[in-house]
Each structure stands twice: as C-alpha cells, then as structure tokens.
Coordinates of N, CA and C in Angstrom, one line a residue:
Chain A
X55 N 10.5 62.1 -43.4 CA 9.8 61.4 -42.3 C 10.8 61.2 -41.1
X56 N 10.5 62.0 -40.2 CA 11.8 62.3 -38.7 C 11.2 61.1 -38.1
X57 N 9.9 60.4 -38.2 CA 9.3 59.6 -36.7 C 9.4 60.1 -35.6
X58 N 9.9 59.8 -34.3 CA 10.0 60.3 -33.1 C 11.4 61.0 -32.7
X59 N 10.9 62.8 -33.1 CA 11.8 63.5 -32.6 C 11.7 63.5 -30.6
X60 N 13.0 63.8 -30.2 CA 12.8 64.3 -28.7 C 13.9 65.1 -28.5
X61 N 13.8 66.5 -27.7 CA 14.5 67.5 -27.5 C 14.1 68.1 -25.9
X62 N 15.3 68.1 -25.4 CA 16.9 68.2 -25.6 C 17.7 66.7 -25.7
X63 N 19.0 66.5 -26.4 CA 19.5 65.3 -26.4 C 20.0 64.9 -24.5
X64 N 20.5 66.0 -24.2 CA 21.2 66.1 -22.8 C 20.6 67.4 -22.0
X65 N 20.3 67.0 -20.8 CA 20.3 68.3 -20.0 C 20.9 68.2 -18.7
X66 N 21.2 69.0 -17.9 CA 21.9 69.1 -16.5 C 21.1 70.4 -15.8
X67 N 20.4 69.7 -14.7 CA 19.4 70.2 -13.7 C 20.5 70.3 -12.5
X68 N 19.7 71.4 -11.3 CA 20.2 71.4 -10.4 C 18.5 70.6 -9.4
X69 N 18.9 70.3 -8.4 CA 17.4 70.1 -7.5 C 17.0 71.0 -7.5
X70 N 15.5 71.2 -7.9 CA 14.2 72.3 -7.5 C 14.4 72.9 -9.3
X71 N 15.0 72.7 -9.9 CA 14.7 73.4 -11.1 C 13.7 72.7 -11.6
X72 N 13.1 73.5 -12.7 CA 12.0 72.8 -13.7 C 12.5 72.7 -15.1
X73 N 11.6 72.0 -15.7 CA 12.4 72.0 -17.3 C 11.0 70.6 -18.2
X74 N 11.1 71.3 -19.8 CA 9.7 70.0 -19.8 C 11.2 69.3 -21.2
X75 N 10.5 68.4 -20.9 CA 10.9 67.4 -22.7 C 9.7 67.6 -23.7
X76 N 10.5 67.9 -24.4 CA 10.0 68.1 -25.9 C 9.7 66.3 -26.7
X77 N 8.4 66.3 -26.9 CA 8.6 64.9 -28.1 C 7.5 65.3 -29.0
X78 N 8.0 64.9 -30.2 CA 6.8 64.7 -31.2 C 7.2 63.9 -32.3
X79 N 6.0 63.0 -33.2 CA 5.8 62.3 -34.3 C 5.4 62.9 -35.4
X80 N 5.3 62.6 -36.3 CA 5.1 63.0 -37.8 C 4.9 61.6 -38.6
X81 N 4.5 60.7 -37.3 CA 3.5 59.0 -38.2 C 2.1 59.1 -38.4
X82 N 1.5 60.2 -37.6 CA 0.0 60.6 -37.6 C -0.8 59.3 -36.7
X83 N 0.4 58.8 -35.1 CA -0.1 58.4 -34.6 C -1.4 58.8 -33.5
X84 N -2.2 57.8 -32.7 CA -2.8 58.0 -31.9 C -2.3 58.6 -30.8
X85 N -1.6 57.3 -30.3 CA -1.0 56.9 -29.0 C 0.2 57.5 -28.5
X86 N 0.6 58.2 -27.5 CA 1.7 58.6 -27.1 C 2.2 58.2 -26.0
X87 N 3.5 58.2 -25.6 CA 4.2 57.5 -24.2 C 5.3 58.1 -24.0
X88 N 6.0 58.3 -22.6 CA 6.9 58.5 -22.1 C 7.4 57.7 -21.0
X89 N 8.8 57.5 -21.2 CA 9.2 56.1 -20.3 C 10.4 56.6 -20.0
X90 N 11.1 56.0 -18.8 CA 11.9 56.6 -18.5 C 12.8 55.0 -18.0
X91 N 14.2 54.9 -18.5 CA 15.0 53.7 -18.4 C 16.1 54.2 -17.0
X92 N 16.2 53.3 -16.3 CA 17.6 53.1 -15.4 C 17.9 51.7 -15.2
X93 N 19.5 51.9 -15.1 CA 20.0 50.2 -15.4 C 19.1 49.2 -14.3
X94 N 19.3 48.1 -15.2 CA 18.5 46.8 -14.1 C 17.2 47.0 -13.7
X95 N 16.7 48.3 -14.6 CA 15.4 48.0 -14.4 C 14.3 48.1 -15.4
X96 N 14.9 47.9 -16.6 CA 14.4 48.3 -17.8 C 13.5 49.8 -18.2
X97 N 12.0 49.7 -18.9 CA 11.9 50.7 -18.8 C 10.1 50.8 -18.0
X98 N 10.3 52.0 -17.8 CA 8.7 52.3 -17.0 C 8.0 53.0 -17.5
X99 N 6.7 53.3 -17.3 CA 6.0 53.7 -18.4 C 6.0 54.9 -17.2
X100 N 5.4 56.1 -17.2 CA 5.3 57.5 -16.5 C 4.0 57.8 -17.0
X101 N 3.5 58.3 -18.3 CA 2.6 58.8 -18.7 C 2.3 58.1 -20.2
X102 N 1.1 58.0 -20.3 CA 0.8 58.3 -21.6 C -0.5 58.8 -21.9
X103 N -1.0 58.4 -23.5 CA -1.7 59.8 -24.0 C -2.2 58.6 -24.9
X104 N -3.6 58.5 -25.0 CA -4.0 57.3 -26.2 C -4.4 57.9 -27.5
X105 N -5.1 59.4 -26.8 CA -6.1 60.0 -28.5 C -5.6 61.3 -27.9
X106 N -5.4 62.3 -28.8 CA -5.5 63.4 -29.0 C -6.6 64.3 -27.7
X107 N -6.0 64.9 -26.7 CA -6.8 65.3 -25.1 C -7.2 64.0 -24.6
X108 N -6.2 63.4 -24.1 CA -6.2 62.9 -22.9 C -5.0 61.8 -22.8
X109 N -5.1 61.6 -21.1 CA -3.4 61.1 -21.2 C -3.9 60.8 -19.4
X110 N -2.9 59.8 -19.2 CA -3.5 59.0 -18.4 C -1.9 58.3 -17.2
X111 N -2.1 57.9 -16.6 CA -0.9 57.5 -15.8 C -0.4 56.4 -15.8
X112 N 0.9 55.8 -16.0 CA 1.4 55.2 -15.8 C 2.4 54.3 -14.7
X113 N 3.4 53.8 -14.9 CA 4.1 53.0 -13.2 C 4.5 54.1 -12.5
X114 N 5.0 54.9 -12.9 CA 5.5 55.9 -12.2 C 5.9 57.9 -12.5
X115 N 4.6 57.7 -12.0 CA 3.9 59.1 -12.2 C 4.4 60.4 -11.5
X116 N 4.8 59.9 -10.4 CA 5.1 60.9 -9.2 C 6.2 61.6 -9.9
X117 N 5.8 63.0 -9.7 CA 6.7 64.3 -9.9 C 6.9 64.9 -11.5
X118 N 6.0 64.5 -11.8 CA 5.8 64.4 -13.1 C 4.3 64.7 -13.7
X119 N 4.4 65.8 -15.2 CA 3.3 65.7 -15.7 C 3.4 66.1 -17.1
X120 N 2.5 65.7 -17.8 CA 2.2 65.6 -19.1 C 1.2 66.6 -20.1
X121 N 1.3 67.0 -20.9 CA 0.2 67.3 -21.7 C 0.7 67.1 -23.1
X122 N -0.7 66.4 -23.8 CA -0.9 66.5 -25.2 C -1.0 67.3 -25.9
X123 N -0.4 68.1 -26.3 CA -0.5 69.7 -26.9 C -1.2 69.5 -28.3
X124 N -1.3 68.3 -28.9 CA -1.8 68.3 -30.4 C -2.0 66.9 -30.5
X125 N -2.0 66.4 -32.3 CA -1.6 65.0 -32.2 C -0.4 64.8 -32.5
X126 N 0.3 65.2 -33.0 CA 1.6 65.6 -33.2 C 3.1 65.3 -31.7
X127 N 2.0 66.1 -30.7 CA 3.6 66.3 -29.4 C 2.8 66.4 -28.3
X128 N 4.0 65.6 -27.7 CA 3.6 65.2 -26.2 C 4.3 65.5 -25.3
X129 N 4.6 66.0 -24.2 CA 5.3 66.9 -23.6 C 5.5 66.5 -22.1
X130 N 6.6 66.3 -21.6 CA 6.6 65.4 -20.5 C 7.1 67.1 -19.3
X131 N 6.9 67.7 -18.3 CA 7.4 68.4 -17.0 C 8.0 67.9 -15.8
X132 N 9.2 68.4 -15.8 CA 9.1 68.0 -14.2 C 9.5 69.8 -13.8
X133 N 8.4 69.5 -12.8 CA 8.0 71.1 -12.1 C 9.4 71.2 -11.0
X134 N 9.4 70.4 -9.9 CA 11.3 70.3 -9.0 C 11.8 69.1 -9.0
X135 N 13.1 69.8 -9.7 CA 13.7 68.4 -10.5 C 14.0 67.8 -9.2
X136 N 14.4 66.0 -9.0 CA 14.8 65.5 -7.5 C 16.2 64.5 -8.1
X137 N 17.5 64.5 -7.6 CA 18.1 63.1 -7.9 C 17.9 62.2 -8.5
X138 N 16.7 61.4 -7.9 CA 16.3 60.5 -8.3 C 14.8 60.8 -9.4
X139 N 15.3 61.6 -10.2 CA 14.9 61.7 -11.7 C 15.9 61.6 -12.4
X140 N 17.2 61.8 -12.3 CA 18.3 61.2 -13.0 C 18.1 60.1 -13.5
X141 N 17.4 60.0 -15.4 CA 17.7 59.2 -15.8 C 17.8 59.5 -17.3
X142 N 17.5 58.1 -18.2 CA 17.4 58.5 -19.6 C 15.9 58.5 -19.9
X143 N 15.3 59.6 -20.7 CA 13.7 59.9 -21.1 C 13.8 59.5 -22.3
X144 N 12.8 58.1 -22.5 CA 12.2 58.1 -24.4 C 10.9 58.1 -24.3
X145 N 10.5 58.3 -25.8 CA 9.6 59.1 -25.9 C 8.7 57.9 -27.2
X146 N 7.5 57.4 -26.9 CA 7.2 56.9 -28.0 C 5.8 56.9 -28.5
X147 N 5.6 56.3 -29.8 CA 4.1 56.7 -30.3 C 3.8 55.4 -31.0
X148 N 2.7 54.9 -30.7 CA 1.6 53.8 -31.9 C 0.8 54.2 -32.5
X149 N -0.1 53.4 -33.6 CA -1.2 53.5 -34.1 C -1.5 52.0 -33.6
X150 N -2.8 51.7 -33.1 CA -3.4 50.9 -32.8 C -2.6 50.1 -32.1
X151 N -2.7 48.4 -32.2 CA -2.0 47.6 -31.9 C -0.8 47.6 -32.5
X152 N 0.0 48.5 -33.5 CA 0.6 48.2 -34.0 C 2.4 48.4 -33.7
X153 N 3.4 48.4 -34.4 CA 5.0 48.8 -33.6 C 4.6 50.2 -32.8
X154 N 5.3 50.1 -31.6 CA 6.0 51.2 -31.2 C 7.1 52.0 -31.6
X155 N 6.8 53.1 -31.9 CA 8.2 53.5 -32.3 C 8.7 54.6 -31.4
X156 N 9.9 54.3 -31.3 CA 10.8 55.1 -30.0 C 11.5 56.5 -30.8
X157 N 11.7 57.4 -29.7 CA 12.5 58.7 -30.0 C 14.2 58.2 -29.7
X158 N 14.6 58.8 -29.8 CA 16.6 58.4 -29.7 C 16.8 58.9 -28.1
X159 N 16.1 59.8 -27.3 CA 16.4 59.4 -25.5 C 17.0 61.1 -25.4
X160 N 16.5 61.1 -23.9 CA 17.2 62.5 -23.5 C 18.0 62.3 -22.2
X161 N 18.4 62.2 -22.2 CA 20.1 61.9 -21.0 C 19.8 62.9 -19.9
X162 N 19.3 62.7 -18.7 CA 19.0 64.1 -18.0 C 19.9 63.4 -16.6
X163 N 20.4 65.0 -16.0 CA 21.0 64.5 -14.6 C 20.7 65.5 -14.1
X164 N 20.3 65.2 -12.4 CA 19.6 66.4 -11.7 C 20.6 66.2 -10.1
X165 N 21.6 67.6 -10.3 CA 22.4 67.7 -9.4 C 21.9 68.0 -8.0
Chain B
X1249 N -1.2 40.3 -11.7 CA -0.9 42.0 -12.7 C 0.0 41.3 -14.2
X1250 N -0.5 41.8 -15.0 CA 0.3 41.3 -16.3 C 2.4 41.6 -16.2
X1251 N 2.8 40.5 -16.3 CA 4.1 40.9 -16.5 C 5.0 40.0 -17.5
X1252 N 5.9 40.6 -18.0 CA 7.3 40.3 -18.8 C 8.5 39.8 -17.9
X1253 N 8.8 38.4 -18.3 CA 10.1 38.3 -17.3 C 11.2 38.3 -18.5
X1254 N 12.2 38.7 -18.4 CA 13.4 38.1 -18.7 C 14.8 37.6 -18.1
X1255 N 14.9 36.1 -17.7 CA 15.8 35.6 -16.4 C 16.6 36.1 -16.7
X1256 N 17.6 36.5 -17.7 CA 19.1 36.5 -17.9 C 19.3 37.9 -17.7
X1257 N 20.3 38.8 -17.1 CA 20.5 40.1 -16.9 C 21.3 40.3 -18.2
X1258 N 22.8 38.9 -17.9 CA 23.9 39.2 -18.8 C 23.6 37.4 -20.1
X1259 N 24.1 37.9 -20.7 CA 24.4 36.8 -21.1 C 26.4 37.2 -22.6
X1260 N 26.7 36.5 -22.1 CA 27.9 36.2 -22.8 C 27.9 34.9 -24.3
X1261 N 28.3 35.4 -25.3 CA 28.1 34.1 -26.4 C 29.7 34.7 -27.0
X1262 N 30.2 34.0 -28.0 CA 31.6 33.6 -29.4 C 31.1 33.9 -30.0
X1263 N 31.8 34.9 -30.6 CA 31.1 35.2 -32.1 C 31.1 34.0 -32.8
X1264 N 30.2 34.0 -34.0 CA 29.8 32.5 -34.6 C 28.9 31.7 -34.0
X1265 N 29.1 31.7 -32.4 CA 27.8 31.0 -31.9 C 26.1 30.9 -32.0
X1266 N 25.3 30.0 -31.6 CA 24.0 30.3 -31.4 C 24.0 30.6 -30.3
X1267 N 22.6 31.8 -30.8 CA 22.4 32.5 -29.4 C 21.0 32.5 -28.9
X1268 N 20.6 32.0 -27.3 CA 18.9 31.9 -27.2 C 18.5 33.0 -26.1
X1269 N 18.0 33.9 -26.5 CA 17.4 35.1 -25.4 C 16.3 34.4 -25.1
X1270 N 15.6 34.5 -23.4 CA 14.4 34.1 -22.8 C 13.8 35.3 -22.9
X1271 N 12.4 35.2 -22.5 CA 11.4 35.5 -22.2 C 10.2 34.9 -21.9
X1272 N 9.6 35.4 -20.6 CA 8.4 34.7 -20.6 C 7.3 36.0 -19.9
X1273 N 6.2 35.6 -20.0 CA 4.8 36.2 -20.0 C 3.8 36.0 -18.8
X1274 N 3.5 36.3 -18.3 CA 1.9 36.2 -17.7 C 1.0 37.1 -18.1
X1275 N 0.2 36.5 -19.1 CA -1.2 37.1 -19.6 C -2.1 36.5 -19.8
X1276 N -3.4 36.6 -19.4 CA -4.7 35.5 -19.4 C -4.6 35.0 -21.1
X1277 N -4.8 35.7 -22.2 CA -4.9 35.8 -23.2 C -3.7 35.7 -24.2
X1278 N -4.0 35.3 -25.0 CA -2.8 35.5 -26.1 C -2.0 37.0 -26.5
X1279 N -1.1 37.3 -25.7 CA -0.4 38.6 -25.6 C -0.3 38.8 -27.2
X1280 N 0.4 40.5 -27.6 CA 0.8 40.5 -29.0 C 2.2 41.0 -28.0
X1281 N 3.3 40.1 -28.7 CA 5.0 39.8 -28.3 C 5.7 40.9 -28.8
X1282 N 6.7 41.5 -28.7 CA 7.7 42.0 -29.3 C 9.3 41.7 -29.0
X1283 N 10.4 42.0 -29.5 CA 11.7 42.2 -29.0 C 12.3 43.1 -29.7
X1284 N 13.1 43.7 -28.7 CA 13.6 45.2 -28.8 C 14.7 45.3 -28.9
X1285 N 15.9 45.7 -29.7 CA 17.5 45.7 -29.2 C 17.5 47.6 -29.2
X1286 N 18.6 47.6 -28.4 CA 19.2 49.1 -28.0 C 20.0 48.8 -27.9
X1287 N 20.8 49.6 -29.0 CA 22.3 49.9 -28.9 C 23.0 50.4 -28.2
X1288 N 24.2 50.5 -27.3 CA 24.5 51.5 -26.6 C 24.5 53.3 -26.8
X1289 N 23.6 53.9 -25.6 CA 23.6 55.3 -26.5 C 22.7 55.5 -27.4
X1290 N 21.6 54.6 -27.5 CA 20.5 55.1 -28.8 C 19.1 54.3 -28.0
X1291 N 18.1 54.8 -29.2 CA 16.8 54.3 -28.7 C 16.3 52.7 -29.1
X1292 N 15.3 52.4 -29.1 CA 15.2 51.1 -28.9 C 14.4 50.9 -30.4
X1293 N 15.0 49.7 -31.4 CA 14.3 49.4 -32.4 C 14.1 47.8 -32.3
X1294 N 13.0 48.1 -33.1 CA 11.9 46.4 -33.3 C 12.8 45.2 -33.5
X1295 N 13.4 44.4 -33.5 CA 13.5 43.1 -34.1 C 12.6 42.3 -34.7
X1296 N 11.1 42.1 -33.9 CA 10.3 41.3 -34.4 C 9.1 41.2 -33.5
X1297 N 7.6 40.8 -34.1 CA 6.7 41.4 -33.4 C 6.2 39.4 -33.3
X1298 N 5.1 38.7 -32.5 CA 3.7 38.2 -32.9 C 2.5 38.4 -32.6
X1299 N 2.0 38.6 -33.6 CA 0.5 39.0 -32.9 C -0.6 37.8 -33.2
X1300 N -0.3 36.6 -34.3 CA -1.0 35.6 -34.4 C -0.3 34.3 -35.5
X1301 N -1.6 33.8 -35.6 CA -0.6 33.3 -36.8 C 0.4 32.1 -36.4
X1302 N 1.0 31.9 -37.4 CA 2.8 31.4 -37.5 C 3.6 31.5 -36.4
X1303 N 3.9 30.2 -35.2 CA 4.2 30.8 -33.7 C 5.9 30.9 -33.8
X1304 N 6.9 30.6 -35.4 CA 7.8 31.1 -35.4 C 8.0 32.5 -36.5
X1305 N 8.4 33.1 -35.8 CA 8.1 35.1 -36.8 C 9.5 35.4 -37.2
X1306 N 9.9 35.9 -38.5 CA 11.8 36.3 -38.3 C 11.4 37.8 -38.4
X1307 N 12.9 38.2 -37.9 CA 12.4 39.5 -37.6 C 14.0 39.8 -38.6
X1308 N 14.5 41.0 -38.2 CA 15.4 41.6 -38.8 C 17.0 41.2 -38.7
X1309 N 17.8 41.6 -39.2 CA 19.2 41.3 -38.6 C 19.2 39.3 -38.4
X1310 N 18.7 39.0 -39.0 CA 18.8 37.2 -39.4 C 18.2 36.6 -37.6
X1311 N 17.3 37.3 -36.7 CA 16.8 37.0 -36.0 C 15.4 36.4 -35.6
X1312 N 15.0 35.4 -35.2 CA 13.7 34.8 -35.2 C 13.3 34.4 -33.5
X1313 N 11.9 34.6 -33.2 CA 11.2 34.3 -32.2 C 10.5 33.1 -32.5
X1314 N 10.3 32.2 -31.3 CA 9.3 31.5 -31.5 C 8.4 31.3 -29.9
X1315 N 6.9 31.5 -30.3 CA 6.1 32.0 -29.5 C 5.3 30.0 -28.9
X1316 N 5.5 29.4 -27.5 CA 5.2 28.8 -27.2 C 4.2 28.9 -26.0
X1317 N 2.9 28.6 -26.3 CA 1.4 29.4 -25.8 C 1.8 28.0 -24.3
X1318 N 2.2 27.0 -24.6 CA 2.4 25.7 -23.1 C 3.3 26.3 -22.3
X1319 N 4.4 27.2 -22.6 CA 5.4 27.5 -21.9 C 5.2 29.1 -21.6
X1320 N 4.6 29.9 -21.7 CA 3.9 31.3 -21.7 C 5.4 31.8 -22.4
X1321 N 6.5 31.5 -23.5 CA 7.5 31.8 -23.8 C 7.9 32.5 -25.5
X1322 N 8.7 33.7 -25.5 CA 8.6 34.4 -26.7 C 10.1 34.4 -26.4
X1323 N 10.8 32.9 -26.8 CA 12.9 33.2 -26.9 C 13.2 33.5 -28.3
X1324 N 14.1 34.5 -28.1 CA 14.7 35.3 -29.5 C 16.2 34.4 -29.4
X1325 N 15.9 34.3 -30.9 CA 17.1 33.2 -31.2 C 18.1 33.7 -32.6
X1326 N 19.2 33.2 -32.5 CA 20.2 33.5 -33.6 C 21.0 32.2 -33.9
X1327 N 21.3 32.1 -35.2 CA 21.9 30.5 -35.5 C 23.6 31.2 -35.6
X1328 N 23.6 32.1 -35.3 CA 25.3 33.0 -35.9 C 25.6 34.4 -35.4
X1329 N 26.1 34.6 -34.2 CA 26.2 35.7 -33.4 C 27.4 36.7 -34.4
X1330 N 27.1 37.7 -34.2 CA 28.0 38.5 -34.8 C 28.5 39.6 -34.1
X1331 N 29.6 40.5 -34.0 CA 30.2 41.6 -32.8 C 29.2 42.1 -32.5
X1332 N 28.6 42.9 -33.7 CA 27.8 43.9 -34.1 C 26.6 43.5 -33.2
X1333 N 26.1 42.2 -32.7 CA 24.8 41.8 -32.1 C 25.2 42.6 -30.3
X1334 N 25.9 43.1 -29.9 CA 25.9 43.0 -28.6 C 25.2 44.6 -28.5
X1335 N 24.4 43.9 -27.8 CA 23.8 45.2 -27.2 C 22.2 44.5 -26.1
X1336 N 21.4 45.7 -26.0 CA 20.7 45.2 -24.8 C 19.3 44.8 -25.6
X1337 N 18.9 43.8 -25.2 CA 17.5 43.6 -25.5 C 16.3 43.2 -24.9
X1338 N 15.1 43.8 -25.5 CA 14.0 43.6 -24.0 C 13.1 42.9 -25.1
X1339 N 12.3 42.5 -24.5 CA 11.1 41.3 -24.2 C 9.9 42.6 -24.4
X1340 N 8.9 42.7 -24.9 CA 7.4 43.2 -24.8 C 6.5 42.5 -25.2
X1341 N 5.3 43.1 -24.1 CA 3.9 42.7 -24.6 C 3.2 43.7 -24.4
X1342 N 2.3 43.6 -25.2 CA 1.1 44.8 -25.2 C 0.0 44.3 -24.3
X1343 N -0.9 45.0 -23.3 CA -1.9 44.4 -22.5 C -2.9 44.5 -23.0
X1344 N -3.9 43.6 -22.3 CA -5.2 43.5 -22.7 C -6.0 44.1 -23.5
X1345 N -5.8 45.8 -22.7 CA -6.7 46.5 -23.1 C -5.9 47.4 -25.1
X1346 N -4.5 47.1 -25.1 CA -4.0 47.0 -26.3 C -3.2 48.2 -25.9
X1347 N -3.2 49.2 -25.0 CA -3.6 50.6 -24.7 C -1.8 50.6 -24.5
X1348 N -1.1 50.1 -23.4 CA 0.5 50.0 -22.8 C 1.0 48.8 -23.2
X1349 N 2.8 49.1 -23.7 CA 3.5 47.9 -23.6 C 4.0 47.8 -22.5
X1350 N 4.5 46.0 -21.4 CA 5.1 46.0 -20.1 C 6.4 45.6 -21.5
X1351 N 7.5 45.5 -20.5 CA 8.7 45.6 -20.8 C 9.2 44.4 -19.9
X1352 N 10.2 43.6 -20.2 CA 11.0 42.9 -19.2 C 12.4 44.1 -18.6
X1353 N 12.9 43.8 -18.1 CA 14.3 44.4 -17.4 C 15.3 44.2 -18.5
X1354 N 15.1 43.3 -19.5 CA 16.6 43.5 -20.3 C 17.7 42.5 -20.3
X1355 N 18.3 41.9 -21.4 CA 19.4 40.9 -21.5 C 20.6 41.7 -22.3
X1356 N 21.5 41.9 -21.1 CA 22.9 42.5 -21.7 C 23.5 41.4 -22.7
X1357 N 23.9 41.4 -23.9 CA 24.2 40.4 -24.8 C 25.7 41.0 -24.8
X1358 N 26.6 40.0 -24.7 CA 28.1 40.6 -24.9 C 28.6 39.3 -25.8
X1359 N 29.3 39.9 -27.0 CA 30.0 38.5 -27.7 C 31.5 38.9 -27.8
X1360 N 32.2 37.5 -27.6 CA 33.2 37.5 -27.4 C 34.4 37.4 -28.6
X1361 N 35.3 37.7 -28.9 CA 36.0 37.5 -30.0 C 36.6 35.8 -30.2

C-alpha cells in the first residue's frame, strides 16, 4: 500500500516548456487535489477532482490544468511553464470527510 | 470567505519545554479541524484531526489539540518539546460543503538545545 505516489521527485523547466505531474492513490479514494506550497504562504489549492470525471478549480488555477484519468490518478499540466510556477507540487486524496493524505512533493523550477 | 489563521510564522521553544501552536477559524459552523507537521523536504502528515465529540483530541508524537467553539480556536499543544519536533506546521479545516481543506500559512517550530 504506496498511498500517494507523485512523479517526478524534481524537475527543471526552461520558460514556455510543458511538462504534466504524475499523481496517483491506491486508498480507492474519491477525492483528488493538487496544491502547490511557497514559503509564507502555505499551501493553495490549484485543482481538484471530487468523483471520478470531474474536477473543478481551485485558488489558483491560472496556467494550469488537470484531468482525472481514472480513480486511481490525477494529473496536474502546465502547457508554458512561467517563473513564477517555481514551486513545490503535492498531490492529495480523501474519502469523504475523512484524513487527507499527501504525496512526498515534486520540487519544480522554471528557468 | 471561510479562512484558517495562524499568527505565529516562527516560533522558537528549549528542548524540554511546553509548546502552544495557534490557530484560529472563521466558519459559520462547526468546522472538522486538522494539524499538519512537515518535515523539512517531505510531504505533510496528520497529527490530529476534530470532527466532534471530546473538544480535547491527542494525536500522535505525544501531541494534543483542544478545540474552543467561544474562541473559534484549534491550539496544538506539547507538555515536552523534543529536537526531533522542529519542523513546520499548518492548521486545517475542511469547508462547509466537506468538498476542500483551507490551510493556514504555517508555524516554523525551531527548538533550541
């Protein structure tokens, strides 16, 4: 039982490249999320995904997009990468009201 | 708009000391609470949740919350700091509709030798 895989650990973008994050669970949750942390500002929600087809927007959407490919994995894009997407991506999943559980983070810098 | 505060960015404690992390809430309703530590370099695991009940919850690592509905306040507390405790910790609530958690900003915990 992996819980929330997310791949790649680290990436390095140039501006205008594309590239997606990989996440998926193996808790046979519902609910999916992707959040994105920078210092002093905790974390923001970008996208999420409640049921299996469909996914819905969060604080900070812009440049960014998602698809729920299964119930399994949820897949975050950035189509042209910008600076200021330079951050750390986690990746997380619920069943109902219950814990969230987080993936271990993907470290991205966009030159 | 529903939000998570946590006033302290840093906070500094002695090892051995007690330690009181803030948080506070604006939610019409009785939020369901969480606190979160992240280690440096890793993802974020549970300490301890409330969703009803008992308004003090212990959670893991000898850590307990107590949830005060007069003060809209969920402080994570330690009676005995240890090295190993320093790392960052957030404040959650799940919203109304149960659907997103808000997050506070985070209390850098640093203990001192």
């Amino acid at each position: 039982n992996a819980g929330v895989t997310q791949t790649p650990k680290f990436q390095v973008l140039k501006t205008g490249q594309s590239m997606t994050l990989q996440c998926a669970q193996d808790m046979n949750h519902n609910s999916m999320y992707w959040y994105r942390q920078d210092p002093g500002m905790g974390l923001r929600l970008i996208y999420y995904s409640a049921s299996e087809g469909t996914t819905d927007k969060g604080e900070v959407p812009n440049g960014y997009n998602v698809s729920r490919l299964n119930k399994r994995e949820f897949s975050l894009r950035l189509e042209s990468a910008a600076p200021s997407q330079t951050s750390v991506y986690f990746c997380a999943s619920r069943w109902g009201q219950e814990t969230q559980y987080f993936g271990p983070g993907t470290r991205l810098l966009v030159l | 708009a529903q939000s998570v505060t946590q006033p302290d960015i840093h906070i500094t404690v002695s090892e051995g000391a007690s330690l009181e992390l803030r948080c506070n809430y604006s939610y019409g309703a009785t939020p369901y609470l969480f606190w979160y530590v992240q280690s440096p370099g890793q993802g974020l695991q549970l300490l301890l949740k409330y969703f009803s009940g008992d308004t003090l919850v212990q959670g893991i690592k000898g850590f307990e919350a107590e949830f005060k509905r007069s003060q809209s306040s969920f402080n994570l507390r330690k009676p005995s700091v240890h090295w190993s405790d320093a790392a960052e910790y957030f404040c959650a609530a799940l919203n109304s509709g149960y659907s997103t958690l808000t997050f506070g900003k985070g209390t850098m915990l640093l203990v001192s030798p």
